[in-house]
Tab-separated table of C-alpha atoms and ligand atoms in Angstrom:
chain	number	residue	atom	x	y	z
A	22	MET	CA	6.037	-3.940	48.074
A	23	ASN	CA	8.640	-5.309	45.652
A	24	SER	CA	11.377	-2.689	45.594
A	25	ASP	CA	12.862	-3.787	42.252
A	26	TYR	CA	9.457	-3.514	40.630
A	27	GLU	CA	9.037	-0.052	42.162
A	28	LYS	CA	12.410	1.012	40.752
A	29	TYR	CA	11.396	-0.324	37.342
A	30	LYS	CA	8.155	1.660	37.523
A	31	ASP	CA	10.026	4.850	38.433
A	32	LEU	CA	12.324	4.448	35.440
A	33	LEU	CA	9.401	3.907	33.065
A	34	VAL	CA	7.498	6.891	34.463
A	35	ARG	CA	10.543	9.127	33.862
A	36	LEU	CA	10.779	7.801	30.310
A	37	ALA	CA	7.064	8.462	29.749
A	38	ASP	CA	7.430	12.008	31.124
A	39	VAL	CA	10.138	12.807	28.573
A	40	GLN	CA	8.220	11.163	25.706
A	41	TYR	CA	4.974	12.943	26.557
A	42	ALA	CA	6.810	16.267	26.832
A	43	ALA	CA	7.996	15.746	23.243
A	44	THR	CA	4.411	14.877	22.302
A	45	VAL	CA	3.155	18.192	23.722
A	46	LEU	CA	5.695	20.009	21.545
A	47	ASN	CA	4.542	18.012	18.532
A	48	TRP	CA	0.896	18.827	19.215
A	49	ASP	CA	1.731	22.515	19.514
A	50	GLN	CA	3.706	22.354	16.279
A	51	GLU	CA	0.663	21.022	14.428
A	52	THR	CA	-1.830	23.467	15.960
A	53	TYR	CA	-0.610	26.824	17.305
A	54	MET	CA	3.138	27.219	16.705
A	55	PRO	CA	3.968	30.312	14.638
A	56	PRO	CA	5.963	29.551	11.436
A	57	LYS	CA	9.243	30.952	12.725
A	58	GLY	CA	9.173	28.525	15.648
A	59	ALA	CA	9.937	25.566	13.383
A	60	THR	CA	13.745	25.549	13.608
A	61	HIS	CA	14.099	25.582	17.362
A	62	ARG	CA	11.112	23.320	17.740
A	63	ALA	CA	12.748	20.620	15.628
A	64	GLN	CA	15.815	20.895	17.855
A	65	GLN	CA	13.776	20.740	21.069
A	66	ILE	CA	11.947	17.620	19.928
A	67	SER	CA	15.172	16.014	18.785
A	68	THR	CA	16.848	16.704	22.163
A	69	LEU	CA	13.958	15.134	24.045
A	70	SER	CA	13.930	12.122	21.687
A	71	GLY	CA	17.633	11.641	22.373
A	72	MET	CA	16.988	11.752	26.124
A	73	ALA	CA	14.177	9.244	25.754
A	74	HIS	CA	16.463	6.919	23.807
A	75	GLU	CA	19.119	7.154	26.555
A	76	LEU	CA	16.577	6.353	29.257
A	77	SER	CA	15.088	3.466	27.294
A	78	THR	CA	18.500	1.848	26.727
A	79	SER	CA	20.174	2.662	30.050
A	80	ALA	CA	22.245	-0.042	31.732
A	81	GLY	CA	20.241	0.510	34.939
A	82	LEU	CA	16.978	-0.364	33.223
A	83	GLY	CA	18.543	-3.403	31.540
A	84	GLU	CA	19.826	-4.792	34.853
A	85	ILE	CA	16.578	-4.348	36.688
A	86	LEU	CA	14.601	-5.953	33.853
A	87	GLU	CA	16.905	-8.998	33.831
A	88	LYS	CA	16.479	-9.297	37.596
A	89	LEU	CA	12.697	-8.984	37.449
A	90	THR	CA	12.483	-11.610	34.714
A	91	LEU	CA	13.593	-14.153	37.314
A	92	ASP	CA	11.264	-12.859	40.020
A	93	LEU	CA	8.558	-15.441	40.691
A	94	THR	CA	6.678	-13.270	43.192
A	95	LEU	CA	5.345	-10.903	40.525
A	96	SER	CA	1.667	-10.931	39.585
A	97	GLU	CA	0.650	-11.965	36.084
A	98	LYS	CA	0.180	-8.312	35.081
A	99	GLU	CA	3.589	-7.353	36.471
A	100	LYS	CA	5.215	-10.251	34.651
A	101	ARG	CA	3.650	-9.205	31.375
A	102	ASN	CA	4.783	-5.612	31.892
A	103	VAL	CA	8.347	-6.749	32.506
A	104	ARG	CA	8.298	-9.056	29.487
A	105	GLN	CA	7.007	-6.270	27.252
A	106	SER	CA	9.542	-3.760	28.569
A	107	LEU	CA	12.381	-6.226	28.086
A	108	LYS	CA	11.306	-6.744	24.473
A	109	ASN	CA	11.307	-2.952	23.929
A	110	PHE	CA	14.675	-2.630	25.653
A	111	LYS	CA	16.294	-5.328	23.508
A	112	THR	CA	14.853	-3.824	20.329
A	113	SER	CA	16.137	-0.335	21.183
A	114	LYS	CA	19.581	-1.766	21.921
A	115	LYS	CA	19.836	-3.200	18.408
A	116	TYR	CA	20.054	0.258	16.868
A	117	SER	CA	23.494	1.850	16.745
A	118	THR	CA	23.667	5.651	16.958
A	119	ALA	CA	25.228	5.643	13.481
A	120	PHE	CA	22.277	3.709	12.040
A	121	VAL	CA	19.706	5.970	13.691
A	122	GLU	CA	21.435	9.082	12.378
A	123	LYS	CA	21.756	7.643	8.863
A	124	MET	CA	18.065	6.766	8.891
A	125	SER	CA	16.938	10.153	10.138
A	126	LEU	CA	19.051	11.953	7.527
A	127	CYS	CA	17.693	9.704	4.779
A	128	ILE	CA	14.118	10.322	5.933
A	129	SER	CA	14.470	14.093	5.868
A	130	GLU	CA	15.993	13.889	2.359
A	131	ALA	CA	13.247	11.580	1.142
A	132	PHE	CA	10.526	13.742	2.658
A	133	GLN	CA	11.790	16.866	0.888
A	134	ALA	CA	12.221	14.995	-2.380
A	135	TRP	CA	8.699	13.577	-2.070
A	136	GLN	CA	7.199	17.039	-1.558
A	137	LYS	CA	8.935	18.339	-4.696
A	138	ALA	CA	8.105	15.236	-6.728
A	139	LYS	CA	4.442	15.372	-5.745
A	140	ALA	CA	4.119	19.100	-6.461
A	141	GLY	CA	5.824	18.716	-9.844
A	142	ASN	CA	4.364	15.307	-10.714
A	143	ASN	CA	7.884	13.961	-11.196
A	144	PHE	CA	8.564	10.569	-9.596
A	145	ALA	CA	12.177	10.583	-10.803
A	146	LEU	CA	12.992	13.355	-8.287
A	147	TYR	CA	11.971	11.067	-5.442
A	148	ALA	CA	13.149	7.670	-6.703
A	149	PRO	CA	16.833	7.875	-5.610
A	150	SER	CA	16.094	8.808	-1.990
A	151	LEU	CA	13.217	6.339	-1.754
A	152	GLU	CA	15.560	3.632	-3.034
A	153	LYS	CA	18.052	4.518	-0.303
A	154	LEU	CA	15.307	4.454	2.301
A	155	VAL	CA	14.041	1.038	1.189
A	156	GLY	CA	17.652	-0.191	1.351
A	157	LEU	CA	17.989	1.046	4.935
A	158	ARG	CA	14.707	-0.537	5.979
A	159	ARG	CA	15.873	-3.830	4.493
A	160	GLU	CA	19.055	-3.480	6.516
A	161	GLU	CA	16.900	-2.814	9.566
A	162	CYS	CA	14.970	-6.056	9.042
A	163	GLU	CA	18.247	-7.987	9.227
A	164	LEU	CA	19.287	-5.978	12.283
A	165	LEU	CA	16.050	-6.736	14.124
A	166	GLY	CA	15.730	-10.318	12.948
A	167	TYR	CA	12.646	-12.314	11.891
A	168	THR	CA	11.669	-15.921	11.493
A	169	GLY	CA	9.376	-15.842	8.463
A	170	HIS	CA	9.416	-12.910	6.051
A	171	PRO	CA	11.730	-9.867	6.457
A	172	TYR	CA	8.654	-7.590	6.343
A	173	ASP	CA	7.580	-9.180	9.675
A	174	ALA	CA	10.280	-7.146	11.416
A	175	LEU	CA	8.736	-3.888	10.164
A	176	LEU	CA	5.127	-4.925	10.809
A	177	ASP	CA	6.031	-5.738	14.396
A	178	GLN	CA	6.815	-2.069	15.092
A	179	TYR	CA	3.212	-1.068	14.448
A	180	GLU	CA	1.292	-4.298	14.952
A	181	PRO	CA	3.221	-6.489	17.385
A	182	GLY	CA	2.924	-10.162	16.480
A	183	ALA	CA	1.440	-9.612	13.016
A	184	LEU	CA	2.943	-11.881	10.361
A	185	THR	CA	3.277	-11.320	6.632
A	186	ALA	CA	2.009	-14.851	6.005
A	187	ASP	CA	-1.243	-14.176	7.917
A	188	LEU	CA	-1.769	-10.820	6.228
A	189	THR	CA	-1.236	-12.431	2.834
A	190	ILE	CA	-4.089	-14.839	3.582
A	191	LEU	CA	-6.266	-12.016	4.935
A	192	PHE	CA	-5.747	-9.832	1.878
A	193	ALA	CA	-6.384	-12.801	-0.411
A	194	ASP	CA	-9.839	-12.920	1.230
A	195	VAL	CA	-10.257	-9.190	0.622
A	196	ARG	CA	-9.388	-9.743	-3.016
A	197	SER	CA	-11.555	-12.776	-3.615
A	198	GLN	CA	-14.624	-11.515	-1.732
A	199	LEU	CA	-14.657	-7.756	-1.809
A	200	VAL	CA	-13.672	-7.101	-5.433
A	201	ASP	CA	-16.788	-8.750	-6.891
A	202	PHE	CA	-19.016	-7.375	-4.163
A	203	VAL	CA	-17.927	-3.817	-4.957
A	204	LYS	CA	-18.250	-4.394	-8.718
A	205	GLY	CA	-21.843	-5.435	-8.082
A	206	ILE	CA	-22.551	-2.273	-6.107
A	207	ALA	CA	-20.818	-0.025	-8.636
A	208	ALA	CA	-23.155	-1.400	-11.312
A	209	MET	CA	-26.219	-0.283	-9.332
A	210	PRO	CA	-27.784	3.170	-9.687
A	211	GLN	CA	-25.843	5.578	-7.461
A	212	ASN	CA	-27.442	7.383	-4.561
A	213	GLU	CA	-27.709	11.159	-4.652
A	214	ASP	CA	-24.947	12.723	-2.512
A	215	ALA	CA	-24.216	16.094	-4.135
A	216	PHE	CA	-25.988	17.946	-1.312
A	217	LEU	CA	-23.122	17.023	1.038
A	218	HIS	CA	-21.042	19.545	-0.903
A	219	LYS	CA	-23.374	22.502	-0.577
A	220	HIS	CA	-22.410	25.421	1.656
A	221	TYR	CA	-21.957	24.555	5.346
A	222	ASP	CA	-20.941	27.373	7.684
A	223	LYS	CA	-17.662	26.602	9.456
A	224	GLN	CA	-18.614	27.740	12.953
A	225	LYS	CA	-21.865	25.813	12.846
A	226	GLN	CA	-20.013	22.695	11.724
A	227	TRP	CA	-17.583	23.134	14.591
A	228	ASP	CA	-20.413	23.435	17.117
A	229	PHE	CA	-22.172	20.384	15.718
A	230	GLY	CA	-18.924	18.382	15.898
A	231	ILE	CA	-18.378	19.278	19.557
A	232	GLY	CA	-21.893	17.989	20.224
A	233	LEU	CA	-21.066	14.673	18.540
A	234	LEU	CA	-17.941	14.265	20.693
A	235	LYS	CA	-19.920	14.968	23.879
A	236	GLN	CA	-22.580	12.495	22.837
A	237	MET	CA	-19.921	9.776	22.407
A	238	GLY	CA	-18.704	10.372	25.940
A	239	TYR	CA	-15.474	12.238	25.117
A	240	ASP	CA	-14.387	13.951	28.350
A	241	PHE	CA	-13.646	17.633	27.725
A	242	GLU	CA	-12.219	17.866	31.259
A	243	ALA	CA	-9.511	15.497	30.028
A	244	GLY	CA	-9.068	16.806	26.512
A	245	ARG	CA	-9.881	19.465	23.949
A	246	GLN	CA	-10.416	19.831	20.214
A	247	ASP	CA	-8.449	22.157	17.922
A	248	LEU	CA	-7.988	22.649	14.201
A	249	SER	CA	-5.104	21.176	12.172
A	250	SER	CA	-4.477	20.487	8.491
A	251	HIS	CA	-4.645	16.712	9.095
A	252	PRO	CA	-6.927	15.520	11.897
A	253	PHE	CA	-5.191	13.493	14.620
A	254	THR	CA	-5.456	12.348	18.229
A	255	THR	CA	-2.622	12.748	20.669
A	256	SER	CA	-2.252	11.733	24.277
A	257	PHE	CA	-0.142	13.057	27.152
A	258	GLY	CA	-1.535	10.355	29.419
A	259	PRO	CA	-5.171	9.276	29.819
A	260	LEU	CA	-6.112	12.502	31.626
A	261	ASP	CA	-5.147	14.758	28.718
A	262	VAL	CA	-6.096	13.349	25.328
A	263	ARG	CA	-6.543	15.869	22.528
A	264	VAL	CA	-8.187	15.658	19.134
A	265	THR	CA	-8.049	17.869	16.078
A	266	THR	CA	-10.352	18.246	13.114
A	267	ARG	CA	-10.517	20.192	9.895
A	268	VAL	CA	-13.549	22.001	8.565
A	269	SER	CA	-14.294	22.609	4.907
A	270	GLU	CA	-17.232	24.826	3.957
A	271	SER	CA	-18.002	22.718	0.902
A	272	ASN	CA	-17.536	19.263	2.399
A	273	LEU	CA	-19.655	18.358	5.387
A	274	GLU	CA	-18.312	14.822	5.576
A	275	GLU	CA	-14.747	15.866	6.354
A	276	MET	CA	-15.577	17.450	9.711
A	277	VAL	CA	-18.305	15.017	10.786
A	278	TRP	CA	-16.341	11.811	10.265
A	279	SER	CA	-13.011	13.156	11.391
A	280	CYS	CA	-14.698	14.162	14.685
A	281	ILE	CA	-16.218	10.727	15.116
A	282	HIS	CA	-13.034	8.918	14.016
A	283	GLU	CA	-10.658	10.889	16.236
A	284	GLY	CA	-13.258	10.755	19.010
A	285	GLY	CA	-13.082	6.949	18.848
A	286	HIS	CA	-9.277	7.033	19.146
A	287	ALA	CA	-9.580	9.479	22.039
A	288	LEU	CA	-12.125	7.407	23.997
A	289	TYR	CA	-9.633	4.530	23.904
A	290	GLU	CA	-6.800	6.725	25.227
A	291	GLN	CA	-9.025	8.317	27.883
A	292	GLY	CA	-10.144	4.838	28.953
A	293	LEU	CA	-6.628	3.480	29.559
A	294	PRO	CA	-5.917	3.024	33.281
A	295	ALA	CA	-4.358	6.250	34.638
A	296	SER	CA	-2.856	4.312	37.545
A	297	GLU	CA	-0.687	2.417	35.043
A	298	TYR	CA	0.844	5.592	33.544
A	299	GLY	CA	4.095	4.819	31.717
A	300	LEU	CA	3.730	1.042	31.987
A	301	PRO	CA	2.755	-1.310	29.137
A	302	SER	CA	-0.465	-2.066	31.037
A	303	GLY	CA	-1.326	1.622	30.610
A	304	GLU	CA	-0.688	1.701	26.853
A	305	TYR	CA	-2.694	0.822	23.756
A	306	ILE	CA	-2.077	-2.607	22.209
A	307	SER	CA	-1.234	-1.860	18.601
A	308	LEU	CA	-2.091	0.543	15.801
A	309	GLY	CA	-4.570	-1.987	14.397
A	310	ILE	CA	-6.473	-2.153	17.694
A	311	HIS	CA	-6.289	1.644	18.022
A	312	GLU	CA	-7.724	2.010	14.545
A	313	SER	CA	-10.442	-0.536	15.376
A	314	GLN	CA	-11.647	1.855	18.079
A	315	SER	CA	-11.841	4.839	15.735
A	316	ARG	CA	-13.436	2.917	12.885
A	317	LEU	CA	-15.992	1.193	15.038
A	318	TRP	CA	-17.406	4.641	15.895
A	319	GLU	CA	-16.796	6.123	12.470
A	320	ASN	CA	-18.365	3.343	10.401
A	321	ASN	CA	-20.154	0.674	12.407
A	322	VAL	CA	-21.910	3.358	14.447
A	323	GLY	CA	-21.460	6.647	12.571
A	324	ARG	CA	-22.507	5.435	9.126
A	325	GLU	CA	-25.505	3.469	10.339
A	326	PHE	CA	-29.113	4.464	10.095
A	327	ALA	CA	-29.827	4.275	13.839
A	328	TYR	CA	-27.197	6.925	14.594
A	329	TRP	CA	-28.568	9.361	12.021
A	330	LYS	CA	-32.165	8.664	12.882
A	331	TYR	CA	-31.334	10.523	16.084
A	332	ASN	CA	-28.699	12.963	14.827
A	333	PHE	CA	-29.999	13.970	11.401
A	334	PRO	CA	-32.834	16.207	12.693
A	335	LYS	CA	-30.242	18.006	14.839
A	336	LEU	CA	-27.925	18.412	11.857
A	337	GLN	CA	-30.799	19.687	9.756
A	338	ALA	CA	-31.612	22.287	12.406
A	339	PHE	CA	-28.029	23.599	12.048
A	340	PHE	CA	-28.229	23.695	8.240
A	341	PRO	CA	-31.881	24.078	7.208
A	342	GLU	CA	-31.022	25.528	3.792
A	343	SER	CA	-28.420	23.038	2.581
A	344	LEU	CA	-30.333	20.038	3.925
A	345	LYS	CA	-33.756	21.179	2.766
A	346	GLY	CA	-35.877	18.267	1.600
A	347	GLN	CA	-33.453	15.641	2.920
A	348	THR	CA	-34.376	12.936	5.410
A	349	ALA	CA	-32.461	10.626	7.735
A	350	GLU	CA	-32.952	7.960	5.071
A	351	SER	CA	-31.607	10.023	2.160
A	352	PHE	CA	-28.701	11.187	4.327
A	353	PHE	CA	-27.889	7.593	5.292
A	354	LYS	CA	-27.806	6.646	1.608
A	355	ALA	CA	-25.658	9.625	0.636
A	356	ILE	CA	-22.994	8.968	3.250
A	357	ASN	CA	-22.622	5.363	2.151
A	358	THR	CA	-22.006	5.911	-1.529
A	359	VAL	CA	-19.499	3.420	-2.976
A	360	ARG	CA	-17.366	4.779	-5.771
A	361	PRO	CA	-13.909	3.517	-6.787
A	362	SER	CA	-11.545	6.479	-6.563
A	363	LEU	CA	-7.911	7.460	-6.912
A	364	ILE	CA	-7.172	8.838	-3.476
A	365	ARG	CA	-7.057	6.590	-0.412
A	366	THR	CA	-7.976	9.231	2.156
A	367	GLY	CA	-11.206	10.070	0.342
A	368	ALA	CA	-12.254	6.476	-0.296
A	369	ASP	CA	-15.511	4.937	0.953
A	370	GLU	CA	-15.359	2.235	3.604
A	371	LEU	CA	-15.385	-0.660	1.100
A	372	THR	CA	-13.044	0.409	-1.703
A	373	TYR	CA	-10.680	1.768	0.969
A	374	HIS	CA	-9.325	-1.728	1.479
A	375	PHE	CA	-8.194	-2.056	-2.146
A	376	HIS	CA	-5.992	0.980	-1.590
A	377	ILE	CA	-4.442	-0.811	1.373
A	378	LEU	CA	-4.196	-4.147	-0.431
A	379	ILE	CA	-2.205	-2.436	-3.204
A	380	ARG	CA	0.181	-0.793	-0.736
A	381	PHE	CA	0.633	-4.047	1.182
A	382	GLU	CA	1.528	-5.979	-1.982
A	383	ILE	CA	3.993	-3.287	-3.050
A	384	GLU	CA	5.672	-2.935	0.350
A	385	LYS	CA	6.069	-6.667	0.779
A	386	ALA	CA	7.644	-6.961	-2.684
A	387	LEU	CA	9.960	-3.964	-2.111
A	388	ILE	CA	11.211	-5.346	1.195
A	389	GLU	CA	11.782	-8.846	-0.161
A	390	GLY	CA	13.506	-7.275	-3.176
A	391	SER	CA	11.260	-8.749	-5.860
A	392	ILE	CA	10.450	-5.339	-7.384
A	393	GLU	CA	12.465	-2.153	-7.790
A	394	VAL	CA	11.672	1.419	-6.842
A	395	LYS	CA	12.064	2.684	-10.409
A	396	ASP	CA	9.190	0.457	-11.545
A	397	LEU	CA	6.755	1.665	-8.869
A	398	PRO	CA	4.648	4.055	-10.994
A	399	ALA	CA	3.910	1.354	-13.587
A	400	ILE	CA	3.201	-1.287	-10.926
A	401	TRP	CA	0.964	1.128	-9.022
A	402	ASN	CA	-1.054	2.047	-12.105
A	403	ASP	CA	-1.508	-1.590	-13.141
A	404	LYS	CA	-2.857	-2.494	-9.724
A	405	TYR	CA	-5.294	0.441	-9.670
A	406	LYS	CA	-6.604	-0.744	-13.014
A	407	GLU	CA	-6.881	-4.321	-11.818
A	408	TYR	CA	-8.503	-3.813	-8.386
A	409	LEU	CA	-10.366	-0.538	-8.765
A	410	GLY	CA	-10.897	-0.443	-12.522
A	411	ILE	CA	-9.527	3.085	-12.820
A	412	ASP	CA	-6.781	4.778	-14.820
A	413	VAL	CA	-4.293	6.839	-12.828
A	414	PRO	CA	-3.824	10.128	-14.713
A	415	THR	CA	-0.711	11.398	-12.883
A	416	ASP	CA	1.827	10.059	-10.391
A	417	SER	CA	0.898	12.901	-8.014
A	418	GLU	CA	-2.549	11.319	-7.753
A	419	GLY	CA	-1.018	7.852	-7.871
A	420	VAL	CA	2.148	6.492	-6.322
A	421	LEU	CA	3.082	9.905	-4.857
A	422	GLN	CA	-0.190	10.534	-2.984
A	423	ASP	CA	0.759	9.266	0.501
A	424	ILE	CA	3.277	10.741	2.904
A	425	HIS	CA	4.042	7.390	4.631
A	426	TRP	CA	6.908	6.023	2.534
A	427	SER	CA	8.718	9.356	2.546
A	428	HIS	CA	8.659	9.091	6.361
A	429	GLY	CA	10.137	5.616	6.069
A	430	SER	CA	6.919	4.011	7.312
A	431	PHE	CA	6.729	0.550	5.754
A	432	GLY	CA	4.375	-1.873	7.493
A	433	TYR	CA	2.018	0.857	8.695
A	434	PHE	CA	-0.663	0.723	5.987
A	435	PRO	CA	-2.003	-2.764	6.829
A	436	THR	CA	-3.015	-1.532	10.303
A	437	TYR	CA	-5.733	0.607	8.699
A	438	SER	CA	-7.479	-2.440	7.233
A	439	LEU	CA	-6.858	-4.491	10.349
A	440	GLY	CA	-8.637	-1.712	12.235
A	441	SER	CA	-11.785	-2.002	10.120
A	442	PHE	CA	-11.788	-5.790	10.289
A	443	TYR	CA	-11.298	-5.895	14.070
A	444	ALA	CA	-13.985	-3.225	14.405
A	445	ALA	CA	-16.539	-5.333	12.513
A	446	GLN	CA	-15.682	-8.409	14.590
A	447	PHE	CA	-15.924	-6.545	17.912
A	448	TYR	CA	-19.083	-4.696	16.929
A	449	SER	CA	-20.868	-7.907	16.009
A	450	LYS	CA	-20.236	-9.052	19.596
A	451	ALA	CA	-21.417	-5.709	21.010
A	452	LEU	CA	-24.680	-6.155	19.106
A	453	GLU	CA	-25.081	-9.623	20.628
A	454	GLN	CA	-24.146	-8.662	24.162
A	455	ILE	CA	-25.699	-5.228	24.695
A	456	PRO	CA	-29.476	-5.455	25.036
A	457	GLN	CA	-31.269	-3.250	22.495
A	458	LEU	CA	-28.031	-1.588	21.352
A	459	GLU	CA	-29.489	-0.250	18.108
A	460	ASN	CA	-32.574	1.058	19.931
A	461	GLU	CA	-30.362	2.892	22.407
A	462	ILE	CA	-28.358	4.433	19.561
A	463	GLU	CA	-31.606	5.516	17.901
A	464	LYS	CA	-32.405	7.345	21.138
A	465	GLY	CA	-28.998	9.032	21.102
A	466	ASN	CA	-27.798	6.938	24.042
A	467	LEU	CA	-24.243	5.823	23.261
A	468	LYS	CA	-23.295	5.080	26.850
A	469	PRO	CA	-24.005	1.326	26.765
A	470	LEU	CA	-21.558	0.938	23.866
A	471	HIS	CA	-18.943	3.182	25.479
A	472	ASP	CA	-19.227	1.193	28.733
A	473	TRP	CA	-18.897	-2.090	26.846
A	474	LEU	CA	-15.699	-0.883	25.137
A	475	LYS	CA	-14.253	0.318	28.457
A	476	GLU	CA	-14.883	-3.109	29.919
A	477	LYS	CA	-13.766	-5.196	26.926
A	478	VAL	CA	-10.909	-3.124	25.493
A	479	TYR	CA	-9.736	0.081	27.178
A	480	ARG	CA	-9.132	-0.973	30.769
A	481	HIS	CA	-6.787	-3.820	29.816
A	482	GLY	CA	-4.101	-1.559	28.344
A	483	LYS	CA	-1.529	-3.780	26.696
A	484	PHE	CA	-2.109	-6.744	28.999
A	485	TYR	CA	-3.320	-8.812	26.037
A	486	SER	CA	-1.838	-9.005	22.560
A	487	ALA	CA	-4.114	-8.022	19.667
A	488	GLU	CA	-4.781	-11.679	18.945
A	489	GLU	CA	-5.507	-12.525	22.585
A	490	LEU	CA	-7.879	-9.580	22.900
A	491	CYS	CA	-9.703	-10.613	19.752
A	492	ILE	CA	-10.148	-14.176	21.034
A	493	GLN	CA	-11.197	-12.855	24.441
A	494	ILE	CA	-13.918	-10.686	22.887
A	495	SER	CA	-15.136	-12.827	20.015
A	496	GLY	CA	-13.974	-16.374	20.733
A	497	GLU	CA	-11.742	-16.511	17.673
A	498	LYS	CA	-8.820	-14.882	15.882
A	499	LEU	CA	-9.332	-12.073	13.391
A	500	ASN	CA	-11.669	-13.348	10.693
A	501	PHE	CA	-12.563	-11.376	7.576
A	502	LYS	CA	-16.048	-12.938	7.466
A	503	TYR	CA	-17.273	-10.435	10.084
A	504	PHE	CA	-16.404	-7.482	7.883
A	505	MET	CA	-18.019	-9.110	4.849
A	506	SER	CA	-21.242	-9.883	6.673
A	507	TYR	CA	-21.356	-6.338	8.080
A	508	ALA	CA	-20.848	-4.955	4.555
A	509	GLN	CA	-23.429	-7.297	3.045
A	510	LYS	CA	-26.028	-6.474	5.638
A	511	LYS	CA	-25.591	-2.748	5.207
A	512	TYR	CA	-25.311	-2.617	1.442
A	513	ASN	CA	-28.067	-5.129	0.815
A	514	ARG	CA	-30.283	-2.813	2.776
A	515	LEU	CA	-29.022	0.256	0.999
A	516	TYR	CA	-29.201	-1.150	-2.486
A	517	LYS	CA	-31.586	-4.061	-1.949
A	518	PHE	CA	-28.865	-5.939	-3.644
A	519	GLN	CA	-27.794	-9.548	-3.243
A	520	SER	CA	-24.226	-10.333	-4.208
A	521	GLU	CA	-22.837	-13.715	-5.151
A	522	THR	CA	-20.697	-13.724	-2.031
A	523	SER	CA	-23.679	-13.558	0.316
A	524	SER	CA	-23.130	-17.147	1.410
A	525	VAL	CA	-20.045	-16.042	3.365
B	622	CO	CO1	-7.153	6.661	12.747
């Protein structure tokens, strides 16, 4: 037993304990905390975050990491853990207390200003604090350092190793291939989907959703589902991974696909090795890979015909009135309607990526300083016209719609698209490697897919980088062609429609 490595593990476990304790408080805040609890809760979370920062930058940890870096007796996994922890340690050390405090103050100002600006449809109320926030993030890029584009430094916090240059090429593919494909679909007669907005009893929806989670293999002995205003997944370690959903009586889709989406995130967290608690080898790889796990279930599985061939009769038994006269086929068509829209969170799985493309282009330009905050509404509206062909009636429904920038999150949005693209690439391999996968799904048997994901993704923790994992699974780096061929296959079938890009 290497005693230095054991000491290192102890330190990381203590750090994880403090971080997960803060996560429990956060979860409670979003689910059950009474309104008056907010003030002390903010203080409690802030105290724990401060303790976590002290532990993660302690001299003791630094010394032991430097020592272990030179230790040739470590296994490959141990070496990678040490390397990853040293990277985290060095990054944390770059932030002065003064900078962290300035940033957190600026974020709370910007968040309040954003709420007011959105409610009153008045971008000018938000512009000054957003400008300050962008300035601080630009400062942060210099602080952290980068070799290519300053935006790389921000991307790395969410998607380690991702480069602006690579994303620029990826989104150029999205633009050149997906824009025309979607225009072609939009010109086709639309499928009937109004019945999805009939009345659906809340309790029945809840019960149906729990059934979907069980079917996926979500372990209720190591998790639970609750309600929250925005669905999310949170983990206190792989043996306690919780999901939330929201249920709207007039929108069946909201509950169904938030259950499947968060369920996909949760399966990943529940599948991480519990024996590696607190260590990089026990953590998820990146937000893009995390999102690939939710979207693979949500879209590649949960919006396919095979899945509903099995589940639609069950759904219909829950809601015989509202689904009267519908079939698995008509349901499959309804849930795959493509319609350019204003709001990202309500977008279909194809036009969604234009929303992300727009945010990526704007963030990159803001961070490099080629555009200014005051011009954002006009830039935003021009891009919505160009990529989605729609006019933005108000800034509240336009540039003010997302919470992310007011939280200071720049570099986060691209991980959503990366998630879908990784999902398509991984799923194409699952279809090749799992015998009769679609037949099993048609029978309601999702275990072969869950087992495949455990084997290929979950159990490795952060041993591989996103790129390494992708090569390991599919033999090549992330390639947009997988998403396009998935989309073409599905929508050709739905619309019996051949686009010009079908040669891809
Ligand atoms: Co997600």
